[in-house]
């Protein structure tokens, strides 16, 4: 029987492929002109992103591998089924970090050769990100809901109302930003407003709500389960996942309302995205640490 490569082997392969493509493929002249930089500075800037991307990818693939092994340890139990679903969702998140980045780099190079491909590039990147977010958060939510059913706990009324208030506020502000961007002639998606709302905004908002609710359900399970060490590990997991969801929301804010503007400088682009990368790295690191603790506890 042929042994399948581990998640960390795939991480190494994807990181090498992504870094090689980023440093060798020609940059888009439009991007260089918009940021007022040379090709050399562009490639140097790419190097700045490689380290945090590597940390995030490693944490995500590490979390998936360890969580999958933890679920296998619980094979035959309802908890094992639930954690298997969560592991599958984290797997989608891990691959969804690496593959869209690699595809985006390739598409950017394609636009450098064929500028008319820019609109298709934007749409492919946007819908790829949407599919990953929607699929991963939905799969994880099935696992967290099953965990809550096992310990017979449900989200409280006040907490649910506060979650809805936060979600509707975030959603309403996001829609207003997109509409304002449309009114000022900034349309990164190159689609009519009704298509942006129905095929991008609504699905993204649904995914965000599912993600936030899943993080809350995981927190509930953490506080209901027995054992102080299990509580701490699962609390790290829920906190890390909440950060990942919030980072996904912030990324869409920046992508939909602020990026691709001619007034942006390289410094502002680096600051915004580097800040998000650091926060996202914290989220995935917390998840990885939580999963490592869970697996150690199971081996005791």
PDB file of C-alpha atoms in Angstrom:
ATOM      1  CA  UNK A   1       0.000   0.000   0.000  1.00  0.00           C
ATOM      2  CA  UNK A   2       1.417   3.367  -1.067  1.00  0.00           C
ATOM      3  CA  UNK A   3       1.626   5.826   1.805  1.00  0.00           C
ATOM      4  CA  UNK A   4       0.056   9.202   1.060  1.00  0.00           C
ATOM      5  CA  UNK A   5       2.254  12.296   1.609  1.00  0.00           C
ATOM      6  CA  UNK A   6       1.608  14.013   4.935  1.00  0.00           C
ATOM      7  CA  UNK A   7      -0.001  17.439   5.149  1.00  0.00           C
ATOM      8  CA  UNK A   8       3.362  18.980   6.041  1.00  0.00           C
ATOM      9  CA  UNK A   9       4.963  17.505   2.922  1.00  0.00           C
ATOM     10  CA  UNK A  10       2.241  19.128   0.838  1.00  0.00           C
ATOM     11  CA  UNK A  11       2.867  22.381   2.718  1.00  0.00           C
ATOM     12  CA  UNK A  12       6.565  22.299   1.773  1.00  0.00           C
ATOM     13  CA  UNK A  13       5.794  21.533  -1.871  1.00  0.00           C
ATOM     14  CA  UNK A  14       3.207  24.307  -2.151  1.00  0.00           C
ATOM     15  CA  UNK A  15       5.446  26.848  -0.412  1.00  0.00           C
ATOM     16  CA  UNK A  16       8.359  26.097  -2.752  1.00  0.00           C
ATOM     17  CA  UNK A  17       6.096  26.303  -5.799  1.00  0.00           C
ATOM     18  CA  UNK A  18       4.515  29.578  -4.633  1.00  0.00           C
ATOM     19  CA  UNK A  19       7.829  31.212  -3.751  1.00  0.00           C
ATOM     20  CA  UNK A  20       9.445  30.121  -7.030  1.00  0.00           C
ATOM     21  CA  UNK A  21       6.572  31.458  -9.116  1.00  0.00           C
ATOM     22  CA  UNK A  22       6.419  34.727  -7.176  1.00  0.00           C
ATOM     23  CA  UNK A  23      10.118  35.407  -7.665  1.00  0.00           C
ATOM     24  CA  UNK A  24      10.440  34.333 -11.296  1.00  0.00           C
ATOM     25  CA  UNK A  25       7.248  35.285 -13.117  1.00  0.00           C
ATOM     26  CA  UNK A  26       7.188  38.811 -14.591  1.00  0.00           C
ATOM     27  CA  UNK A  27       5.071  41.362 -12.680  1.00  0.00           C
ATOM     28  CA  UNK A  28       2.102  43.148 -14.197  1.00  0.00           C
ATOM     29  CA  UNK A  29       3.230  46.515 -15.688  1.00  0.00           C
ATOM     30  CA  UNK A  30      -0.069  48.071 -14.571  1.00  0.00           C
ATOM     31  CA  UNK A  31       0.674  47.068 -10.993  1.00  0.00           C
ATOM     32  CA  UNK A  32       4.183  48.526 -11.222  1.00  0.00           C
ATOM     33  CA  UNK A  33       2.801  51.765 -12.596  1.00  0.00           C
ATOM     34  CA  UNK A  34       0.040  52.002  -9.982  1.00  0.00           C
ATOM     35  CA  UNK A  35       2.519  51.451  -7.131  1.00  0.00           C
ATOM     36  CA  UNK A  36       5.269  53.542  -8.793  1.00  0.00           C
ATOM     37  CA  UNK A  37       7.910  50.840  -8.372  1.00  0.00           C
ATOM     38  CA  UNK A  38      10.316  48.837 -10.535  1.00  0.00           C
ATOM     39  CA  UNK A  39      10.237  45.099 -11.179  1.00  0.00           C
ATOM     40  CA  UNK A  40      13.188  44.645  -8.806  1.00  0.00           C
ATOM     41  CA  UNK A  41      11.362  46.418  -5.977  1.00  0.00           C
ATOM     42  CA  UNK A  42       8.258  44.363  -6.754  1.00  0.00           C
ATOM     43  CA  UNK A  43      10.120  41.065  -6.385  1.00  0.00           C
ATOM     44  CA  UNK A  44      11.795  42.356  -3.211  1.00  0.00           C
ATOM     45  CA  UNK A  45       8.340  43.191  -1.844  1.00  0.00           C
ATOM     46  CA  UNK A  46       7.197  39.652  -2.613  1.00  0.00           C
ATOM     47  CA  UNK A  47      10.002  38.373  -0.399  1.00  0.00           C
ATOM     48  CA  UNK A  48       8.532  40.413   2.457  1.00  0.00           C
ATOM     49  CA  UNK A  49       5.335  38.390   2.190  1.00  0.00           C
ATOM     50  CA  UNK A  50       6.923  34.952   1.917  1.00  0.00           C
ATOM     51  CA  UNK A  51       7.790  34.587   5.637  1.00  0.00           C
ATOM     52  CA  UNK A  52       4.333  35.340   7.088  1.00  0.00           C
ATOM     53  CA  UNK A  53       2.668  33.317   4.320  1.00  0.00           C
ATOM     54  CA  UNK A  54       4.945  30.405   5.175  1.00  0.00           C
ATOM     55  CA  UNK A  55       4.080  30.661   8.868  1.00  0.00           C
ATOM     56  CA  UNK A  56       0.347  30.766   8.145  1.00  0.00           C
ATOM     57  CA  UNK A  57       0.441  27.879   5.687  1.00  0.00           C
ATOM     58  CA  UNK A  58       2.540  25.792   8.058  1.00  0.00           C
ATOM     59  CA  UNK A  59       0.198  26.434  11.004  1.00  0.00           C
ATOM     60  CA  UNK A  60      -2.872  25.570   8.911  1.00  0.00           C
ATOM     61  CA  UNK A  61      -1.440  22.319   7.487  1.00  0.00           C
ATOM     62  CA  UNK A  62       0.019  21.394  10.873  1.00  0.00           C
ATOM     63  CA  UNK A  63      -3.366  21.962  12.535  1.00  0.00           C
ATOM     64  CA  UNK A  64      -5.126  19.837   9.932  1.00  0.00           C
ATOM     65  CA  UNK A  65      -2.652  16.949  10.240  1.00  0.00           C
ATOM     66  CA  UNK A  66      -2.753  16.873  14.053  1.00  0.00           C
ATOM     67  CA  UNK A  67      -6.519  17.402  14.211  1.00  0.00           C
ATOM     68  CA  UNK A  68      -7.066  14.576  11.744  1.00  0.00           C
ATOM     69  CA  UNK A  69      -4.907  12.274  13.887  1.00  0.00           C
ATOM     70  CA  UNK A  70      -6.812  13.374  16.991  1.00  0.00           C
ATOM     71  CA  UNK A  71     -10.125  12.565  15.293  1.00  0.00           C
ATOM     72  CA  UNK A  72      -8.778   9.149  14.288  1.00  0.00           C
ATOM     73  CA  UNK A  73      -7.887   8.508  17.943  1.00  0.00           C
ATOM     74  CA  UNK A  74     -11.571   9.064  18.746  1.00  0.00           C
ATOM     75  CA  UNK A  75     -12.718   6.825  15.885  1.00  0.00           C
ATOM     76  CA  UNK A  76     -16.052   5.186  16.582  1.00  0.00           C
ATOM     77  CA  UNK A  77     -17.308   7.933  18.907  1.00  0.00           C
ATOM     78  CA  UNK A  78     -19.639  10.838  18.207  1.00  0.00           C
ATOM     79  CA  UNK A  79     -16.886  13.244  19.235  1.00  0.00           C
ATOM     80  CA  UNK A  80     -14.581  11.596  16.711  1.00  0.00           C
ATOM     81  CA  UNK A  81     -17.129  12.137  13.927  1.00  0.00           C
ATOM     82  CA  UNK A  82     -17.519  15.783  14.899  1.00  0.00           C
ATOM     83  CA  UNK A  83     -13.779  16.455  15.068  1.00  0.00           C
ATOM     84  CA  UNK A  84     -13.330  14.661  11.740  1.00  0.00           C
ATOM     85  CA  UNK A  85     -15.701  17.164  10.151  1.00  0.00           C
ATOM     86  CA  UNK A  86     -13.811  20.043  11.755  1.00  0.00           C
ATOM     87  CA  UNK A  87     -10.520  18.542  10.521  1.00  0.00           C
ATOM     88  CA  UNK A  88     -11.923  18.353   6.984  1.00  0.00           C
ATOM     89  CA  UNK A  89     -12.958  22.008   7.222  1.00  0.00           C
ATOM     90  CA  UNK A  90      -9.485  23.000   8.417  1.00  0.00           C
ATOM     91  CA  UNK A  91      -8.065  20.999   5.500  1.00  0.00           C
ATOM     92  CA  UNK A  92     -10.109  23.104   3.078  1.00  0.00           C
ATOM     93  CA  UNK A  93      -8.841  26.226   4.844  1.00  0.00           C
ATOM     94  CA  UNK A  94      -5.227  25.061   4.556  1.00  0.00           C
ATOM     95  CA  UNK A  95      -5.429  24.224   0.857  1.00  0.00           C
ATOM     96  CA  UNK A  96      -7.538  27.341   0.374  1.00  0.00           C
ATOM     97  CA  UNK A  97      -4.665  29.447   1.664  1.00  0.00           C
ATOM     98  CA  UNK A  98      -2.064  27.980  -0.675  1.00  0.00           C
ATOM     99  CA  UNK A  99      -3.819  27.205  -3.952  1.00  0.00           C
ATOM    100  CA  UNK A 100      -5.564  30.596  -4.455  1.00  0.00           C
ATOM    101  CA  UNK A 101      -2.255  32.363  -3.788  1.00  0.00           C
ATOM    102  CA  UNK A 102      -0.456  30.251  -6.385  1.00  0.00           C
ATOM    103  CA  UNK A 103      -3.296  30.680  -8.878  1.00  0.00           C
ATOM    104  CA  UNK A 104      -3.292  34.440  -8.245  1.00  0.00           C
ATOM    105  CA  UNK A 105       0.448  34.650  -8.971  1.00  0.00           C
ATOM    106  CA  UNK A 106      -0.006  32.746 -12.243  1.00  0.00           C
ATOM    107  CA  UNK A 107      -2.974  34.909 -13.245  1.00  0.00           C
ATOM    108  CA  UNK A 108      -1.006  38.076 -12.485  1.00  0.00           C
ATOM    109  CA  UNK A 109       1.698  36.901 -14.865  1.00  0.00           C
ATOM    110  CA  UNK A 110      -0.951  36.111 -17.481  1.00  0.00           C
ATOM    111  CA  UNK A 111      -2.287  39.650 -17.192  1.00  0.00           C
ATOM    112  CA  UNK A 112       1.254  40.978 -17.684  1.00  0.00           C
ATOM    113  CA  UNK A 113       1.271  39.295 -21.110  1.00  0.00           C
ATOM    114  CA  UNK A 114      -2.420  39.803 -21.929  1.00  0.00           C
ATOM    115  CA  UNK A 115      -3.824  42.930 -20.202  1.00  0.00           C
ATOM    116  CA  UNK A 116      -7.328  42.096 -21.411  1.00  0.00           C
ATOM    117  CA  UNK A 117      -7.320  39.122 -19.035  1.00  0.00           C
ATOM    118  CA  UNK A 118      -7.415  41.458 -16.003  1.00  0.00           C
ATOM    119  CA  UNK A 119     -11.183  41.253 -15.541  1.00  0.00           C
ATOM    120  CA  UNK A 120     -11.155  37.446 -15.697  1.00  0.00           C
ATOM    121  CA  UNK A 121      -8.249  37.411 -13.202  1.00  0.00           C
ATOM    122  CA  UNK A 122     -10.239  39.468 -10.697  1.00  0.00           C
ATOM    123  CA  UNK A 123     -13.335  37.298 -11.037  1.00  0.00           C
ATOM    124  CA  UNK A 124     -11.398  34.023 -10.728  1.00  0.00           C
ATOM    125  CA  UNK A 125      -9.605  35.241  -7.588  1.00  0.00           C
ATOM    126  CA  UNK A 126     -12.838  36.546  -6.055  1.00  0.00           C
ATOM    127  CA  UNK A 127     -14.924  33.434  -6.627  1.00  0.00           C
ATOM    128  CA  UNK A 128     -12.068  31.101  -5.681  1.00  0.00           C
ATOM    129  CA  UNK A 129     -11.796  32.881  -2.317  1.00  0.00           C
ATOM    130  CA  UNK A 130     -15.580  32.735  -1.881  1.00  0.00           C
ATOM    131  CA  UNK A 131     -15.754  28.984  -2.551  1.00  0.00           C
ATOM    132  CA  UNK A 132     -12.962  28.268  -0.053  1.00  0.00           C
ATOM    133  CA  UNK A 133     -14.520  30.429   2.661  1.00  0.00           C
ATOM    134  CA  UNK A 134     -18.027  29.072   2.156  1.00  0.00           C
ATOM    135  CA  UNK A 135     -16.968  25.415   1.968  1.00  0.00           C
ATOM    136  CA  UNK A 136     -14.556  25.460   4.922  1.00  0.00           C
ATOM    137  CA  UNK A 137     -16.801  27.390   7.315  1.00  0.00           C
ATOM    138  CA  UNK A 138     -19.833  25.257   6.414  1.00  0.00           C
ATOM    139  CA  UNK A 139     -17.974  21.975   7.000  1.00  0.00           C
ATOM    140  CA  UNK A 140     -16.550  23.221  10.313  1.00  0.00           C
ATOM    141  CA  UNK A 141     -19.999  24.403  11.417  1.00  0.00           C
ATOM    142  CA  UNK A 142     -21.378  20.872  11.000  1.00  0.00           C
ATOM    143  CA  UNK A 143     -18.723  19.598  13.370  1.00  0.00           C
ATOM    144  CA  UNK A 144     -19.202  22.308  16.000  1.00  0.00           C
ATOM    145  CA  UNK A 145     -22.987  21.855  15.928  1.00  0.00           C
ATOM    146  CA  UNK A 146     -22.558  18.119  16.465  1.00  0.00           C
ATOM    147  CA  UNK A 147     -20.273  18.780  19.445  1.00  0.00           C
ATOM    148  CA  UNK A 148     -22.927  21.054  20.977  1.00  0.00           C
ATOM    149  CA  UNK A 149     -25.563  18.370  20.472  1.00  0.00           C
ATOM    150  CA  UNK A 150     -23.358  15.822  22.248  1.00  0.00           C
ATOM    151  CA  UNK A 151     -23.040  17.956  25.402  1.00  0.00           C
ATOM    152  CA  UNK A 152     -26.622  19.260  24.998  1.00  0.00           C
ATOM    153  CA  UNK A 153     -25.816  22.941  24.940  1.00  0.00           C
ATOM    154  CA  UNK A 154     -27.221  25.623  22.681  1.00  0.00           C
ATOM    155  CA  UNK A 155     -26.210  29.253  22.092  1.00  0.00           C
ATOM    156  CA  UNK A 156     -27.820  31.574  24.632  1.00  0.00           C
ATOM    157  CA  UNK A 157     -30.416  34.133  23.607  1.00  0.00           C
ATOM    158  CA  UNK A 158     -28.426  37.230  24.608  1.00  0.00           C
ATOM    159  CA  UNK A 159     -25.199  35.942  23.081  1.00  0.00           C
ATOM    160  CA  UNK A 160     -26.999  35.076  19.848  1.00  0.00           C
ATOM    161  CA  UNK A 161     -28.567  38.524  19.697  1.00  0.00           C
ATOM    162  CA  UNK A 162     -25.187  40.187  20.244  1.00  0.00           C
ATOM    163  CA  UNK A 163     -23.689  37.999  17.524  1.00  0.00           C
ATOM    164  CA  UNK A 164     -26.483  38.990  15.147  1.00  0.00           C
ATOM    165  CA  UNK A 165     -25.993  42.675  16.024  1.00  0.00           C
ATOM    166  CA  UNK A 166     -22.274  42.445  15.273  1.00  0.00           C
ATOM    167  CA  UNK A 167     -22.876  40.488  12.075  1.00  0.00           C
ATOM    168  CA  UNK A 168     -25.572  42.808  10.712  1.00  0.00           C
ATOM    169  CA  UNK A 169     -23.441  45.859  11.513  1.00  0.00           C
ATOM    170  CA  UNK A 170     -20.451  44.389   9.710  1.00  0.00           C
ATOM    171  CA  UNK A 171     -22.614  43.328   6.772  1.00  0.00           C
ATOM    172  CA  UNK A 172     -24.398  46.663   6.431  1.00  0.00           C
ATOM    173  CA  UNK A 173     -21.126  48.579   6.536  1.00  0.00           C
ATOM    174  CA  UNK A 174     -19.615  46.241   3.956  1.00  0.00           C
ATOM    175  CA  UNK A 175     -22.545  46.748   1.566  1.00  0.00           C
ATOM    176  CA  UNK A 176     -22.318  50.519   2.014  1.00  0.00           C
ATOM    177  CA  UNK A 177     -18.600  50.448   1.164  1.00  0.00           C
ATOM    178  CA  UNK A 178     -19.232  48.453  -2.012  1.00  0.00           C
ATOM    179  CA  UNK A 179     -22.044  50.789  -3.096  1.00  0.00           C
ATOM    180  CA  UNK A 180     -19.884  53.841  -2.369  1.00  0.00           C
ATOM    181  CA  UNK A 181     -17.052  52.302  -4.369  1.00  0.00           C
ATOM    182  CA  UNK A 182     -19.457  51.766  -7.266  1.00  0.00           C
ATOM    183  CA  UNK A 183     -20.632  55.380  -7.096  1.00  0.00           C
ATOM    184  CA  UNK A 184     -17.044  56.644  -7.221  1.00  0.00           C
ATOM    185  CA  UNK A 185     -16.195  54.484 -10.224  1.00  0.00           C
ATOM    186  CA  UNK A 186     -14.217  51.861  -8.293  1.00  0.00           C
ATOM    187  CA  UNK A 187     -15.505  48.410  -9.266  1.00  0.00           C
ATOM    188  CA  UNK A 188     -12.811  45.776  -8.625  1.00  0.00           C
ATOM    189  CA  UNK A 189     -15.194  42.950  -9.543  1.00  0.00           C
ATOM    190  CA  UNK A 190     -16.174  44.437 -12.924  1.00  0.00           C
ATOM    191  CA  UNK A 191     -19.762  43.275 -12.426  1.00  0.00           C
ATOM    192  CA  UNK A 192     -23.160  45.006 -12.179  1.00  0.00           C
ATOM    193  CA  UNK A 193     -24.161  45.820  -8.613  1.00  0.00           C
ATOM    194  CA  UNK A 194     -26.999  43.274  -8.517  1.00  0.00           C
ATOM    195  CA  UNK A 195     -24.578  40.464  -9.459  1.00  0.00           C
ATOM    196  CA  UNK A 196     -22.057  41.611  -6.863  1.00  0.00           C
ATOM    197  CA  UNK A 197     -24.768  41.539  -4.194  1.00  0.00           C
ATOM    198  CA  UNK A 198     -26.297  38.183  -5.167  1.00  0.00           C
ATOM    199  CA  UNK A 199     -23.177  36.207  -6.093  1.00  0.00           C
ATOM    200  CA  UNK A 200     -20.517  37.722  -3.825  1.00  0.00           C
ATOM    201  CA  UNK A 201     -21.826  39.830  -0.948  1.00  0.00           C
ATOM    202  CA  UNK A 202     -24.693  37.567   0.188  1.00  0.00           C
ATOM    203  CA  UNK A 203     -22.645  34.319   0.018  1.00  0.00           C
ATOM    204  CA  UNK A 204     -19.741  35.982   1.828  1.00  0.00           C
ATOM    205  CA  UNK A 205     -22.028  37.309   4.557  1.00  0.00           C
ATOM    206  CA  UNK A 206     -23.605  33.871   4.972  1.00  0.00           C
ATOM    207  CA  UNK A 207     -20.149  32.302   5.286  1.00  0.00           C
ATOM    208  CA  UNK A 208     -19.096  34.944   7.837  1.00  0.00           C
ATOM    209  CA  UNK A 209     -22.138  34.291  10.006  1.00  0.00           C
ATOM    210  CA  UNK A 210     -21.599  30.526   9.835  1.00  0.00           C
ATOM    211  CA  UNK A 211     -17.950  31.033  10.779  1.00  0.00           C
ATOM    212  CA  UNK A 212     -18.680  33.323  13.727  1.00  0.00           C
ATOM    213  CA  UNK A 213     -21.415  30.994  14.974  1.00  0.00           C
ATOM    214  CA  UNK A 214     -19.072  28.011  14.695  1.00  0.00           C
ATOM    215  CA  UNK A 215     -16.416  29.786  16.764  1.00  0.00           C
ATOM    216  CA  UNK A 216     -19.045  30.535  19.421  1.00  0.00           C
ATOM    217  CA  UNK A 217     -20.332  26.946  19.401  1.00  0.00           C
ATOM    218  CA  UNK A 218     -16.775  25.669  19.829  1.00  0.00           C
ATOM    219  CA  UNK A 219     -16.343  28.033  22.782  1.00  0.00           C
ATOM    220  CA  UNK A 220     -19.562  26.682  24.314  1.00  0.00           C
ATOM    221  CA  UNK A 221     -18.345  23.115  23.919  1.00  0.00           C
ATOM    222  CA  UNK A 222     -15.007  24.059  25.476  1.00  0.00           C
ATOM    223  CA  UNK A 223     -16.706  25.390  28.598  1.00  0.00           C
ATOM    224  CA  UNK A 224     -19.095  22.448  28.849  1.00  0.00           C
ATOM    225  CA  UNK A 225     -16.552  19.651  28.458  1.00  0.00           C
ATOM    226  CA  UNK A 226     -14.808  18.114  31.464  1.00  0.00           C
ATOM    227  CA  UNK A 227     -11.154  18.756  32.268  1.00  0.00           C
ATOM    228  CA  UNK A 228      -9.364  22.066  32.698  1.00  0.00           C
ATOM    229  CA  UNK A 229      -6.681  21.248  30.126  1.00  0.00           C
ATOM    230  CA  UNK A 230      -9.296  20.302  27.524  1.00  0.00           C
ATOM    231  CA  UNK A 231     -11.100  23.574  28.224  1.00  0.00           C
ATOM    232  CA  UNK A 232      -7.933  25.583  27.692  1.00  0.00           C
ATOM    233  CA  UNK A 233      -7.026  23.778  24.472  1.00  0.00           C
ATOM    234  CA  UNK A 234     -10.512  24.124  22.991  1.00  0.00           C
ATOM    235  CA  UNK A 235     -10.693  27.774  24.086  1.00  0.00           C
ATOM    236  CA  UNK A 236      -7.489  28.414  22.123  1.00  0.00           C
ATOM    237  CA  UNK A 237      -9.093  26.660  19.165  1.00  0.00           C
ATOM    238  CA  UNK A 238     -12.274  28.747  19.292  1.00  0.00           C
ATOM    239  CA  UNK A 239     -10.306  31.969  19.772  1.00  0.00           C
ATOM    240  CA  UNK A 240      -7.957  31.174  16.893  1.00  0.00           C
ATOM    241  CA  UNK A 241     -10.813  30.279  14.590  1.00  0.00           C
ATOM    242  CA  UNK A 242     -12.661  33.492  15.505  1.00  0.00           C
ATOM    243  CA  UNK A 243      -9.554  35.462  14.516  1.00  0.00           C
ATOM    244  CA  UNK A 244      -9.410  33.577  11.197  1.00  0.00           C
ATOM    245  CA  UNK A 245     -13.049  34.456  10.469  1.00  0.00           C
ATOM    246  CA  UNK A 246     -12.581  38.118  11.384  1.00  0.00           C
ATOM    247  CA  UNK A 247      -9.446  38.278   9.212  1.00  0.00           C
ATOM    248  CA  UNK A 248     -11.439  36.854   6.293  1.00  0.00           C
ATOM    249  CA  UNK A 249     -13.982  39.631   6.784  1.00  0.00           C
ATOM    250  CA  UNK A 250     -11.280  42.320   6.942  1.00  0.00           C
ATOM    251  CA  UNK A 251      -9.630  40.959   3.793  1.00  0.00           C
ATOM    252  CA  UNK A 252     -12.879  41.307   1.858  1.00  0.00           C
ATOM    253  CA  UNK A 253     -13.285  44.859   3.158  1.00  0.00           C
ATOM    254  CA  UNK A 254      -9.867  45.797   1.820  1.00  0.00           C
ATOM    255  CA  UNK A 255     -10.276  43.902  -1.452  1.00  0.00           C
ATOM    256  CA  UNK A 256     -13.723  45.269  -2.188  1.00  0.00           C
ATOM    257  CA  UNK A 257     -13.327  48.856  -1.073  1.00  0.00           C
ATOM    258  CA  UNK A 258      -9.703  49.943  -1.033  1.00  0.00           C
ATOM    259  CA  UNK A 259      -7.336  47.909  -3.214  1.00  0.00           C
ATOM    260  CA  UNK A 260      -6.691  48.454  -6.931  1.00  0.00           C
ATOM    261  CA  UNK A 261      -6.970  52.225  -6.491  1.00  0.00           C
ATOM    262  CA  UNK A 262      -4.397  54.330  -8.339  1.00  0.00           C
ATOM    263  CA  UNK A 263      -3.840  56.526  -5.275  1.00  0.00           C
ATOM    264  CA  UNK A 264      -2.495  53.641  -3.207  1.00  0.00           C
ATOM    265  CA  UNK A 265       1.214  53.574  -2.496  1.00  0.00           C
ATOM    266  CA  UNK A 266       3.385  50.492  -2.015  1.00  0.00           C
ATOM    267  CA  UNK A 267       3.838  51.417   1.639  1.00  0.00           C
ATOM    268  CA  UNK A 268       0.108  51.542   2.351  1.00  0.00           C
ATOM    269  CA  UNK A 269      -0.504  48.234   0.526  1.00  0.00           C
ATOM    270  CA  UNK A 270       2.301  46.544   2.462  1.00  0.00           C
ATOM    271  CA  UNK A 271       1.072  47.949   5.763  1.00  0.00           C
ATOM    272  CA  UNK A 272      -2.542  46.848   5.280  1.00  0.00           C
ATOM    273  CA  UNK A 273      -1.824  43.354   4.066  1.00  0.00           C
ATOM    274  CA  UNK A 274       1.129  42.735   6.340  1.00  0.00           C
ATOM    275  CA  UNK A 275      -1.037  43.691   9.327  1.00  0.00           C
ATOM    276  CA  UNK A 276      -3.692  41.223   8.200  1.00  0.00           C
ATOM    277  CA  UNK A 277      -1.087  38.518   7.642  1.00  0.00           C
ATOM    278  CA  UNK A 278       0.264  38.948  11.182  1.00  0.00           C
ATOM    279  CA  UNK A 279      -3.233  38.764  12.696  1.00  0.00           C
ATOM    280  CA  UNK A 280      -4.115  35.753  10.544  1.00  0.00           C
ATOM    281  CA  UNK A 281      -0.862  34.074  11.571  1.00  0.00           C
ATOM    282  CA  UNK A 282      -1.844  34.534  15.240  1.00  0.00           C
ATOM    283  CA  UNK A 283      -5.202  32.870  14.563  1.00  0.00           C
ATOM    284  CA  UNK A 284      -3.761  29.824  12.823  1.00  0.00           C
ATOM    285  CA  UNK A 285      -0.977  29.555  15.401  1.00  0.00           C
ATOM    286  CA  UNK A 286      -3.560  29.408  18.207  1.00  0.00           C
ATOM    287  CA  UNK A 287      -5.428  26.672  16.315  1.00  0.00           C
ATOM    288  CA  UNK A 288      -2.208  24.708  15.799  1.00  0.00           C
ATOM    289  CA  UNK A 289      -1.224  25.028  19.474  1.00  0.00           C
ATOM    290  CA  UNK A 290      -4.710  23.965  20.561  1.00  0.00           C
ATOM    291  CA  UNK A 291      -4.662  20.882  18.335  1.00  0.00           C
ATOM    292  CA  UNK A 292      -1.178  19.958  19.583  1.00  0.00           C
ATOM    293  CA  UNK A 293      -2.433  20.109  23.171  1.00  0.00           C
ATOM    294  CA  UNK A 294      -5.505  18.025  22.359  1.00  0.00           C
ATOM    295  CA  UNK A 295      -3.403  15.306  20.765  1.00  0.00           C
ATOM    296  CA  UNK A 296      -1.005  15.246  23.720  1.00  0.00           C
ATOM    297  CA  UNK A 297      -3.896  14.921  26.167  1.00  0.00           C
ATOM    298  CA  UNK A 298      -5.321  12.017  24.188  1.00  0.00           C
ATOM    299  CA  UNK A 299      -1.938  10.241  24.251  1.00  0.00           C
ATOM    300  CA  UNK A 300      -1.602  10.509  28.045  1.00  0.00           C
TER     301      UNK A 300
END
